[in-house]
Short mmCIF file of C-alpha atoms in Angstrom, two decimals:
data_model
loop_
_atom_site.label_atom_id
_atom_site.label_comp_id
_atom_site.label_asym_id
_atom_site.label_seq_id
_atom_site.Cartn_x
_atom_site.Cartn_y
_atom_site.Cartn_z
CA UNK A 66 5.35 32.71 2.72
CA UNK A 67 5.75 29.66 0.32
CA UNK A 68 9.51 29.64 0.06
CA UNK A 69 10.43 30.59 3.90
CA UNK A 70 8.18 27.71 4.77
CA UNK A 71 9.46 25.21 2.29
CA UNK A 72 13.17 26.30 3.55
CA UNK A 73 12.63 25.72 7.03
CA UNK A 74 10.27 22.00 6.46
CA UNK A 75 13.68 20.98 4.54
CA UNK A 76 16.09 22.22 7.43
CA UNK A 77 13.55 19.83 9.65
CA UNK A 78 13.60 16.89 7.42
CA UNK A 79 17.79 17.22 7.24
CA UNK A 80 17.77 17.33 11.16
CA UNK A 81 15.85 14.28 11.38
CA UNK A 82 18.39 12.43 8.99
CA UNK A 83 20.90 12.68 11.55
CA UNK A 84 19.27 10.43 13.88
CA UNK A 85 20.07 6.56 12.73
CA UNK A 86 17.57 5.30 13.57
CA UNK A 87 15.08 7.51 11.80
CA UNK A 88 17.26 7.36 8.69
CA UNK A 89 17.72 3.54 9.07
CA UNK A 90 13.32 3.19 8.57
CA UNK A 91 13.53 4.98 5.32
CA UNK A 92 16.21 3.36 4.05
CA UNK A 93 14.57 0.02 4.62
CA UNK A 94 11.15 1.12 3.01
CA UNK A 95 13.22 2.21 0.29
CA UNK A 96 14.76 -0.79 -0.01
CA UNK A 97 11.82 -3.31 0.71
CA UNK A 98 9.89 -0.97 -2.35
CA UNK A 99 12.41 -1.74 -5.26
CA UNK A 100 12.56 -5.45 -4.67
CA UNK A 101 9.18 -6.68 -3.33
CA UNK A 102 6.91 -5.97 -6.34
CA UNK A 103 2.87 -6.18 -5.67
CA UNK A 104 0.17 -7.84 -8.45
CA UNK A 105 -2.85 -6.76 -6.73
CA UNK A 106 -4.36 -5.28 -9.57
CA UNK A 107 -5.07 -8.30 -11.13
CA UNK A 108 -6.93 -10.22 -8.23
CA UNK A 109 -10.18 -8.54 -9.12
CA UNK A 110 -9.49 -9.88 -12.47
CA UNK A 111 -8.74 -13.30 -11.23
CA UNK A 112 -11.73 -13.11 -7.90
CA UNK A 113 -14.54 -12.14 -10.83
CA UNK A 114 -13.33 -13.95 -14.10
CA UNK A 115 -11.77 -17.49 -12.77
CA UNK A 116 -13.59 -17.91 -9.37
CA UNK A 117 -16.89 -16.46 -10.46
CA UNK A 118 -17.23 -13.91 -7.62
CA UNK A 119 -19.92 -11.18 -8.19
CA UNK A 120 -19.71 -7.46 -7.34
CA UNK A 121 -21.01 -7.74 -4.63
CA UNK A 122 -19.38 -10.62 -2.70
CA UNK A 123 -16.29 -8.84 -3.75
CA UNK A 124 -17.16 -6.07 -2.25
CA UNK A 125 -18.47 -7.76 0.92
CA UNK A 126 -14.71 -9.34 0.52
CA UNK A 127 -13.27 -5.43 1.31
CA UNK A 128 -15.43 -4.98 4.80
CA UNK A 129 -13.88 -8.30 5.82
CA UNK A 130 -10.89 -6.83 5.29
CA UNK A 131 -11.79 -4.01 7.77
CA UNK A 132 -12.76 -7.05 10.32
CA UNK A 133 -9.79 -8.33 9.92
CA UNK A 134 -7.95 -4.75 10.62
CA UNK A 135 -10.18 -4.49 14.24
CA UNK A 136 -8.60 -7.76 15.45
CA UNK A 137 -5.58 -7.02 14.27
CA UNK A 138 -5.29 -3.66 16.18
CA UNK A 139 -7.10 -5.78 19.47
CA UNK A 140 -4.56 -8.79 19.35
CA UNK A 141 -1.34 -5.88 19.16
CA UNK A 142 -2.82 -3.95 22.16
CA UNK A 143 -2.88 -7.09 23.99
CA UNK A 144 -0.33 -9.44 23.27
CA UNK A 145 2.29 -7.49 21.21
CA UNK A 146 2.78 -3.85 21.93
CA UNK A 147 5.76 -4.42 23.48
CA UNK A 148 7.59 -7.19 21.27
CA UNK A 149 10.23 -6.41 18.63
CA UNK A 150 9.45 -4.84 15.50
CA UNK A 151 11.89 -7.22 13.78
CA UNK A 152 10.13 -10.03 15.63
CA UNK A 153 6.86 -9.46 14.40
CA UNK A 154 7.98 -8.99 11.08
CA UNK A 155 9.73 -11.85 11.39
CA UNK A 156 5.98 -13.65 12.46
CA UNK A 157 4.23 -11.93 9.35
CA UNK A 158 6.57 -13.56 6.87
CA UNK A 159 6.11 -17.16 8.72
CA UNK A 160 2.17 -16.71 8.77
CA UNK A 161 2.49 -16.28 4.88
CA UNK A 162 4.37 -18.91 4.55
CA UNK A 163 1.77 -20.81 6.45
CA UNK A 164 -0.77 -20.29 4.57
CA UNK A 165 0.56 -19.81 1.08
CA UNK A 166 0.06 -23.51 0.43
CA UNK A 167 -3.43 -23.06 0.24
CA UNK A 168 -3.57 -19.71 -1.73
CA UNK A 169 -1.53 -21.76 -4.43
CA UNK A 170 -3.73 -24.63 -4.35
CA UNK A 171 -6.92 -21.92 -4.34
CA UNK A 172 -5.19 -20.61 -7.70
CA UNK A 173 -4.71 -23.79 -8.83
CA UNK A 174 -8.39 -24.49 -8.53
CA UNK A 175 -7.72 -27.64 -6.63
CA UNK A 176 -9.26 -26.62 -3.29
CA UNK A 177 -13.05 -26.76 -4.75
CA UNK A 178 -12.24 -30.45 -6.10
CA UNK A 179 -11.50 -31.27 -2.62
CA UNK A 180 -14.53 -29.86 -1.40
CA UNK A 181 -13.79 -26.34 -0.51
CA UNK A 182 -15.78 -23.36 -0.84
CA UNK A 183 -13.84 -21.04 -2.37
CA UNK A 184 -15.53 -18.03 -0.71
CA UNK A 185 -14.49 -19.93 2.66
CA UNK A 186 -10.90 -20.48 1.77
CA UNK A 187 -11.14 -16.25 0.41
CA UNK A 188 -12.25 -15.28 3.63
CA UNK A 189 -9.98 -17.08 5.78
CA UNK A 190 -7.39 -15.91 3.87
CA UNK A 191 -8.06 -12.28 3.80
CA UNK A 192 -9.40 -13.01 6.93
CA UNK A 193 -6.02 -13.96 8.50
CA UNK A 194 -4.17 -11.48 6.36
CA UNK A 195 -5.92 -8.44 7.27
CA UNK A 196 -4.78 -9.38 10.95
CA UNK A 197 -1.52 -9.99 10.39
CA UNK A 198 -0.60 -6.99 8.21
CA UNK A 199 -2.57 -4.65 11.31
CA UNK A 200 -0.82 -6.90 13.98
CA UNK A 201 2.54 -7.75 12.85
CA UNK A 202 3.27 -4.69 10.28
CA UNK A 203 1.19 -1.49 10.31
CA UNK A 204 0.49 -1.25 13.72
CA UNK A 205 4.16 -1.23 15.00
CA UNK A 206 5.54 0.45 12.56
CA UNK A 207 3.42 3.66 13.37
CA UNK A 208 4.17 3.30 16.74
CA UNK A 209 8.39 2.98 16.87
CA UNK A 210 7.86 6.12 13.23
CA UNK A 211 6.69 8.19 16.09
CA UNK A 212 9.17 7.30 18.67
CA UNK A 213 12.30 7.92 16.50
CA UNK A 214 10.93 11.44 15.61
CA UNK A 215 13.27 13.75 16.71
CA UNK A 216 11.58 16.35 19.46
CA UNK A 217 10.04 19.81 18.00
CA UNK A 218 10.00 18.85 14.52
CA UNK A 219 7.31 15.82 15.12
CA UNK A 220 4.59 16.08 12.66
CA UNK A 221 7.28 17.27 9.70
CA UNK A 222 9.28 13.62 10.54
CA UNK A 223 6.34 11.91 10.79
CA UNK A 224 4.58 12.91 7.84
CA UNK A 225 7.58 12.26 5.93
CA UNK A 226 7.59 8.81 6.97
CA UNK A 227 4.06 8.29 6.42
CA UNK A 228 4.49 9.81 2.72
CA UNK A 229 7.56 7.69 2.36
CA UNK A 230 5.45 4.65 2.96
CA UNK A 231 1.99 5.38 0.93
CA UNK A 232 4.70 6.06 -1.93
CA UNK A 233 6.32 2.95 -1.08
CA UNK A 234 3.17 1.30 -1.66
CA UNK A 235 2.69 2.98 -5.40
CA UNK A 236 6.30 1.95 -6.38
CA UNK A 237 5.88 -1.51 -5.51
CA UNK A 238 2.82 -1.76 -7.63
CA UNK A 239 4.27 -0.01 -10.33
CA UNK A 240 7.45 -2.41 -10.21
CA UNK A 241 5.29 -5.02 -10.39
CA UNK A 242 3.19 -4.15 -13.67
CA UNK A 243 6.30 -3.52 -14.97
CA UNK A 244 7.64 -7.18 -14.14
CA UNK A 245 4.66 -8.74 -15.04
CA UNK A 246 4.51 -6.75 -18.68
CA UNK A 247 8.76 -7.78 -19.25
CA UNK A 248 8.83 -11.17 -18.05
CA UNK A 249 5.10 -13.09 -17.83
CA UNK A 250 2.71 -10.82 -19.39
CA UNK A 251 -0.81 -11.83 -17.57
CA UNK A 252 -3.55 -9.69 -18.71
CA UNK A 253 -7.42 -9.54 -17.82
CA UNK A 254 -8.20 -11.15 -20.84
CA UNK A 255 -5.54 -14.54 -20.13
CA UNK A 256 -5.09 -15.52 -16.78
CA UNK A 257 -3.22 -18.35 -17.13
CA UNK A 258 0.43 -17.40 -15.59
CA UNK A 259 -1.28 -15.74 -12.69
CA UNK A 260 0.59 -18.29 -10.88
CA UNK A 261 4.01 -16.92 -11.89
CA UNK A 262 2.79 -13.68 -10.45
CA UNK A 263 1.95 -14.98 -7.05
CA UNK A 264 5.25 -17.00 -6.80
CA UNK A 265 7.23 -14.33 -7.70
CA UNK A 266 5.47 -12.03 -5.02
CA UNK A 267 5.87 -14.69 -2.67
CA UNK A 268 9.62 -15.38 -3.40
CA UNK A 269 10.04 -11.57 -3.00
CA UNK A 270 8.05 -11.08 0.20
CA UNK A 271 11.49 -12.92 2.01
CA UNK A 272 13.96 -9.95 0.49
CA UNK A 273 12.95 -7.72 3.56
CA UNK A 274 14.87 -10.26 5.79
CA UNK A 275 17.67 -9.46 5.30
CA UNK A 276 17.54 -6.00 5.39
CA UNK A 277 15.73 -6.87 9.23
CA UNK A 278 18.67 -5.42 10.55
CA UNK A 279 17.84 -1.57 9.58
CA UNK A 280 15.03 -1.16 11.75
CA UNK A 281 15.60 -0.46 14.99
CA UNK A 282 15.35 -2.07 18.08
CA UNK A 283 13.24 -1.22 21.15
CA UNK A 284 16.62 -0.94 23.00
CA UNK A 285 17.81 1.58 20.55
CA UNK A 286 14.71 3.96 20.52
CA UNK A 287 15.27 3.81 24.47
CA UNK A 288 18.71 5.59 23.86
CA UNK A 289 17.56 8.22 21.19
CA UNK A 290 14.27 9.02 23.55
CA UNK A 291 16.82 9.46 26.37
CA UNK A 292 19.40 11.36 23.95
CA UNK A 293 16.50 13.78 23.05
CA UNK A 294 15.41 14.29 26.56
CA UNK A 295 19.04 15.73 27.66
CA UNK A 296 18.92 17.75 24.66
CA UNK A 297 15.47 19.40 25.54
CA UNK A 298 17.25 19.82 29.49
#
Protein backbone atom coordinates (compact mmCIF):
# COMPACT_ATOMS: atom_id res chain seq x y z
CA UNK A 1 0.00 0.00 0.00
CA UNK A 2 0.52 3.87 -0.15
CA UNK A 3 1.58 4.42 3.43
CA UNK A 4 3.85 1.10 3.96
CA UNK A 5 5.61 2.25 0.84
CA UNK A 6 6.00 5.87 1.70
CA UNK A 7 7.34 4.57 5.31
CA UNK A 8 9.90 2.42 4.07
CA UNK A 9 11.20 5.16 0.83
CA UNK A 10 11.69 7.57 4.04
CA UNK A 11 13.61 4.87 6.21
CA UNK A 12 15.86 4.68 2.75
CA UNK A 13 16.31 8.32 2.28
CA UNK A 14 17.34 8.61 6.35
CA UNK A 15 19.91 5.73 5.73
CA UNK A 16 21.45 7.49 2.97
CA UNK A 17 21.88 10.72 5.20
CA UNK A 18 24.27 8.94 7.23
CA UNK A 19 26.79 8.67 4.64
CA UNK A 20 28.83 12.24 4.43
CA UNK A 21 29.42 12.27 1.56
CA UNK A 22 25.95 11.77 0.17
CA UNK A 23 24.66 14.31 2.67
CA UNK A 24 27.59 16.72 1.91
CA UNK A 25 26.05 16.90 -2.26
CA UNK A 26 22.73 18.02 -1.01
CA UNK A 27 23.82 20.31 1.23
CA UNK A 28 25.87 22.05 -1.40
CA UNK A 29 22.94 22.11 -4.02
CA UNK A 30 21.06 23.52 -1.31
CA UNK A 31 23.33 25.95 -0.71
CA UNK A 32 24.53 26.88 -4.34
CA UNK A 33 20.28 27.29 -4.96
CA UNK A 34 19.64 30.15 -2.35
CA UNK A 35 22.54 32.29 -3.42
CA UNK A 36 23.16 31.86 -7.18
CA UNK A 37 19.91 33.31 -8.62
CA UNK A 38 19.19 32.59 -12.59
CA UNK A 39 17.52 35.48 -15.18
CA UNK A 40 16.99 33.21 -17.97
CA UNK A 41 13.60 34.08 -18.49
CA UNK A 42 14.31 37.22 -19.81
CA UNK A 43 16.93 36.28 -22.60
CA UNK A 44 14.16 35.45 -25.00
CA UNK A 45 13.00 38.85 -24.22
CA UNK A 46 16.34 40.39 -24.73
CA UNK A 47 17.50 37.58 -28.03
CA UNK A 48 13.96 38.75 -29.90
CA UNK A 49 13.34 42.46 -28.78
CA UNK A 50 17.08 44.09 -28.58
CA UNK A 51 19.06 41.76 -30.97
CA UNK A 52 16.30 41.23 -33.47
CA UNK A 53 16.42 37.41 -33.49
CA UNK A 54 13.36 35.67 -35.11
CA UNK A 55 11.55 32.52 -33.94
CA UNK A 56 13.14 30.64 -35.68
CA UNK A 57 16.88 31.40 -35.32
CA UNK A 58 16.00 31.22 -31.71
CA UNK A 59 14.91 28.15 -31.94
CA UNK A 60 17.74 26.91 -34.20
CA UNK A 61 19.73 28.64 -31.07
CA UNK A 62 18.15 25.52 -28.67
CA UNK A 63 19.52 22.50 -31.13
CA UNK A 64 22.90 24.20 -30.82
CA UNK A 65 22.55 23.85 -27.49
CA UNK A 66 22.07 20.04 -27.90
CA UNK A 67 25.49 20.22 -30.13
CA UNK A 68 27.03 21.67 -27.66
CA UNK A 69 25.74 18.88 -24.97
CA UNK A 70 27.30 15.88 -27.57
CA UNK A 71 30.79 17.41 -27.26
CA UNK A 72 30.49 18.04 -24.01
CA UNK A 73 29.65 14.38 -23.04
CA UNK A 74 32.69 13.31 -25.91
CA UNK A 75 35.42 15.71 -24.39
CA UNK A 76 34.42 14.15 -20.47
CA UNK A 77 34.69 10.53 -21.76
CA UNK A 78 37.99 11.36 -23.06
CA UNK A 79 39.88 13.75 -21.25
CA UNK A 80 38.05 14.13 -17.87
CA UNK A 81 36.30 11.15 -16.44
CA UNK A 82 38.69 10.72 -14.06
CA UNK A 83 39.62 14.38 -12.80
CA UNK A 84 38.18 16.00 -9.65
CA UNK A 85 34.77 17.09 -9.42
CA UNK A 86 35.97 20.20 -7.56
CA UNK A 87 38.51 20.63 -10.35
CA UNK A 88 36.24 20.81 -13.06
CA UNK A 89 34.04 22.99 -11.32
CA UNK A 90 36.72 24.90 -10.58
CA UNK A 91 37.40 25.01 -14.82
CA UNK A 92 33.59 25.90 -15.46
CA UNK A 93 33.75 29.03 -13.33
CA UNK A 94 37.23 30.13 -15.14
CA UNK A 95 35.68 29.41 -18.72
CA UNK A 96 32.87 31.93 -17.67
CA UNK A 97 35.00 34.16 -16.63
CA UNK A 98 36.69 33.86 -19.95
CA UNK A 99 34.25 34.61 -21.88
CA UNK A 100 32.00 36.92 -19.92
CA UNK A 101 33.84 39.89 -21.39
CA UNK A 102 32.28 39.38 -24.51
CA UNK A 103 28.69 38.47 -23.32
CA UNK A 104 28.88 42.02 -21.58
CA UNK A 105 30.11 43.73 -24.51
CA UNK A 106 27.29 41.55 -26.71
CA UNK A 107 24.71 43.22 -24.14
CA UNK A 108 26.21 46.27 -24.46
CA UNK A 109 25.68 46.19 -28.18
CA UNK A 110 29.25 47.06 -28.80
CA UNK A 111 30.34 43.81 -30.48
CA UNK A 112 28.21 44.60 -33.85
CA UNK A 113 30.00 48.18 -33.97
CA UNK A 114 33.13 46.32 -34.08
CA UNK A 115 32.04 44.18 -36.71
CA UNK A 116 30.56 41.19 -35.11
CA UNK A 117 27.72 39.18 -36.04
CA UNK A 118 25.79 38.87 -33.27
CA UNK A 119 24.37 35.44 -34.23
CA UNK A 120 28.24 34.43 -34.37
CA UNK A 121 29.18 35.79 -31.01
CA UNK A 122 25.39 33.82 -29.75
CA UNK A 123 26.57 30.74 -31.03
CA UNK A 124 29.95 30.66 -29.78
CA UNK A 125 28.73 31.47 -26.68
CA UNK A 126 26.06 28.95 -26.22
CA UNK A 127 28.22 27.08 -28.21
CA UNK A 128 31.01 26.92 -25.56
CA UNK A 129 28.53 26.93 -22.74
CA UNK A 130 26.57 24.02 -23.62
CA UNK A 131 30.05 22.13 -23.42
CA UNK A 132 31.14 23.27 -20.45
CA UNK A 133 27.99 22.85 -18.33
CA UNK A 134 27.89 18.83 -19.99
CA UNK A 135 31.76 18.62 -19.45
CA UNK A 136 32.65 20.34 -16.35
CA UNK A 137 29.13 20.15 -14.34
CA UNK A 138 26.36 17.72 -15.35
CA UNK A 139 28.28 15.04 -16.48
CA UNK A 140 30.33 14.46 -13.24
CA UNK A 141 28.02 15.18 -11.04
CA UNK A 142 25.76 12.18 -12.21
CA UNK A 143 28.52 10.09 -12.15
CA UNK A 144 30.19 10.62 -8.30
CA UNK A 145 25.48 11.02 -7.28
CA UNK A 146 25.67 7.42 -8.22
CA UNK A 147 28.81 6.42 -6.56
CA UNK A 148 27.95 7.85 -3.08
CA UNK A 149 24.58 5.93 -3.18
CA UNK A 150 24.56 3.78 -0.47
CA UNK A 151 24.16 -0.15 -1.73
CA UNK A 152 20.38 -1.63 -1.91
CA UNK A 153 18.65 1.52 -1.67
CA UNK A 154 20.18 2.92 -5.20
CA UNK A 155 17.46 4.25 -7.28
CA UNK A 156 15.54 5.81 -3.92
CA UNK A 157 19.18 7.91 -3.27
CA UNK A 158 19.51 8.64 -6.58
CA UNK A 159 16.28 9.90 -7.46
CA UNK A 160 16.40 12.00 -4.52
CA UNK A 161 19.38 13.63 -5.71
CA UNK A 162 18.21 14.04 -9.10
CA UNK A 163 14.83 15.70 -7.65
CA UNK A 164 16.99 17.71 -5.33
CA UNK A 165 18.71 19.17 -8.32
CA UNK A 166 15.74 19.80 -11.03
CA UNK A 167 14.24 21.65 -7.82
CA UNK A 168 17.39 23.33 -7.36
CA UNK A 169 17.06 24.59 -10.72
CA UNK A 170 13.27 26.07 -10.07
CA UNK A 171 14.46 27.83 -6.82
CA UNK A 172 17.20 29.55 -8.39
CA UNK A 173 14.93 30.95 -11.00
CA UNK A 174 12.42 31.82 -8.68
CA UNK A 175 15.12 33.69 -6.42
CA UNK A 176 16.01 35.42 -9.20
CA UNK A 177 12.54 36.97 -10.38
CA UNK A 178 12.26 37.76 -7.06
CA UNK A 179 15.67 39.82 -7.03
CA UNK A 180 15.12 41.26 -10.16
CA UNK A 181 11.30 42.48 -9.11
CA UNK A 182 12.98 44.01 -5.33
CA UNK A 183 16.05 45.49 -6.47
CA UNK A 184 16.25 46.30 -10.59
CA UNK A 185 12.91 45.63 -11.91
CA UNK A 186 13.67 44.68 -15.81
CA UNK A 187 10.59 43.77 -17.57
CA UNK A 188 9.83 42.65 -21.30
CA UNK A 189 8.59 45.86 -22.03
CA UNK A 190 12.18 47.93 -20.66
CA UNK A 191 15.24 46.25 -21.06
CA UNK A 192 17.48 48.63 -20.10
CA UNK A 193 19.09 47.21 -16.63
CA UNK A 194 19.40 43.83 -18.21
CA UNK A 195 22.91 44.46 -17.50
CA UNK A 196 22.44 44.57 -13.72
CA UNK A 197 20.88 41.19 -14.13
CA UNK A 198 23.77 39.56 -15.86
CA UNK A 199 26.34 41.09 -13.40
CA UNK A 200 24.62 40.09 -10.59
CA UNK A 201 24.34 36.40 -11.99
CA UNK A 202 27.82 36.59 -12.79
CA UNK A 203 29.00 37.95 -9.35
CA UNK A 204 26.89 35.07 -7.88
CA UNK A 205 28.09 32.25 -10.12
CA UNK A 206 31.64 32.54 -7.73
CA UNK A 207 29.46 31.82 -4.28
CA UNK A 208 29.74 27.98 -5.06
CA UNK A 209 33.55 28.31 -4.37
CA UNK A 210 33.60 28.39 -1.42
CA UNK A 211 31.33 25.93 -0.52
CA UNK A 212 33.92 23.59 -3.10
CA UNK A 213 34.81 21.92 -0.12
CA UNK A 214 31.35 19.89 0.40
CA UNK A 215 31.63 17.78 -2.47
CA UNK A 216 33.54 15.02 -2.25
CA UNK A 217 36.61 13.89 -3.46
CA UNK A 218 37.45 10.90 -5.68
CA UNK A 219 39.61 9.70 -2.72
CA UNK A 220 36.67 9.83 -0.46
CA UNK A 221 34.08 7.92 -2.66
CA UNK A 222 37.03 5.24 -2.81
CA UNK A 223 36.57 4.78 1.05
CA UNK A 224 32.65 4.78 1.19
CA UNK A 225 32.64 2.21 -2.05
CA UNK A 226 35.09 0.13 0.03
CA UNK A 227 33.04 0.81 3.41
CA UNK A 228 29.88 -0.49 1.55
CA UNK A 229 31.56 -3.47 0.12
CA UNK A 230 32.55 -4.91 3.78
CA UNK A 231 29.15 -4.15 4.76
CA UNK A 232 27.52 -6.25 1.86
CA UNK A 233 30.51 -9.21 3.02
Amino acid sequence: GLWPNFKANCREIYNSFKEPQYFSIIIYMAVTALFVPTFSAFNYFFYMDVVGLTKFTYSMLAVLGFVGVFFGTQLYRKWFMEWEFRTLVLIDVAVELFISPLKLLFIFRVTPEWGLPDILVIIFTKSIHGIMSQCFVFLPFAVIAAKVCPKRIEATSFALLGSISSFRGTLRAWIGTYVNEAFVGVSKDDLSQYWVLYLIGFGCSFIPIAFIWLLPTNASVVELQKKMKLKEE
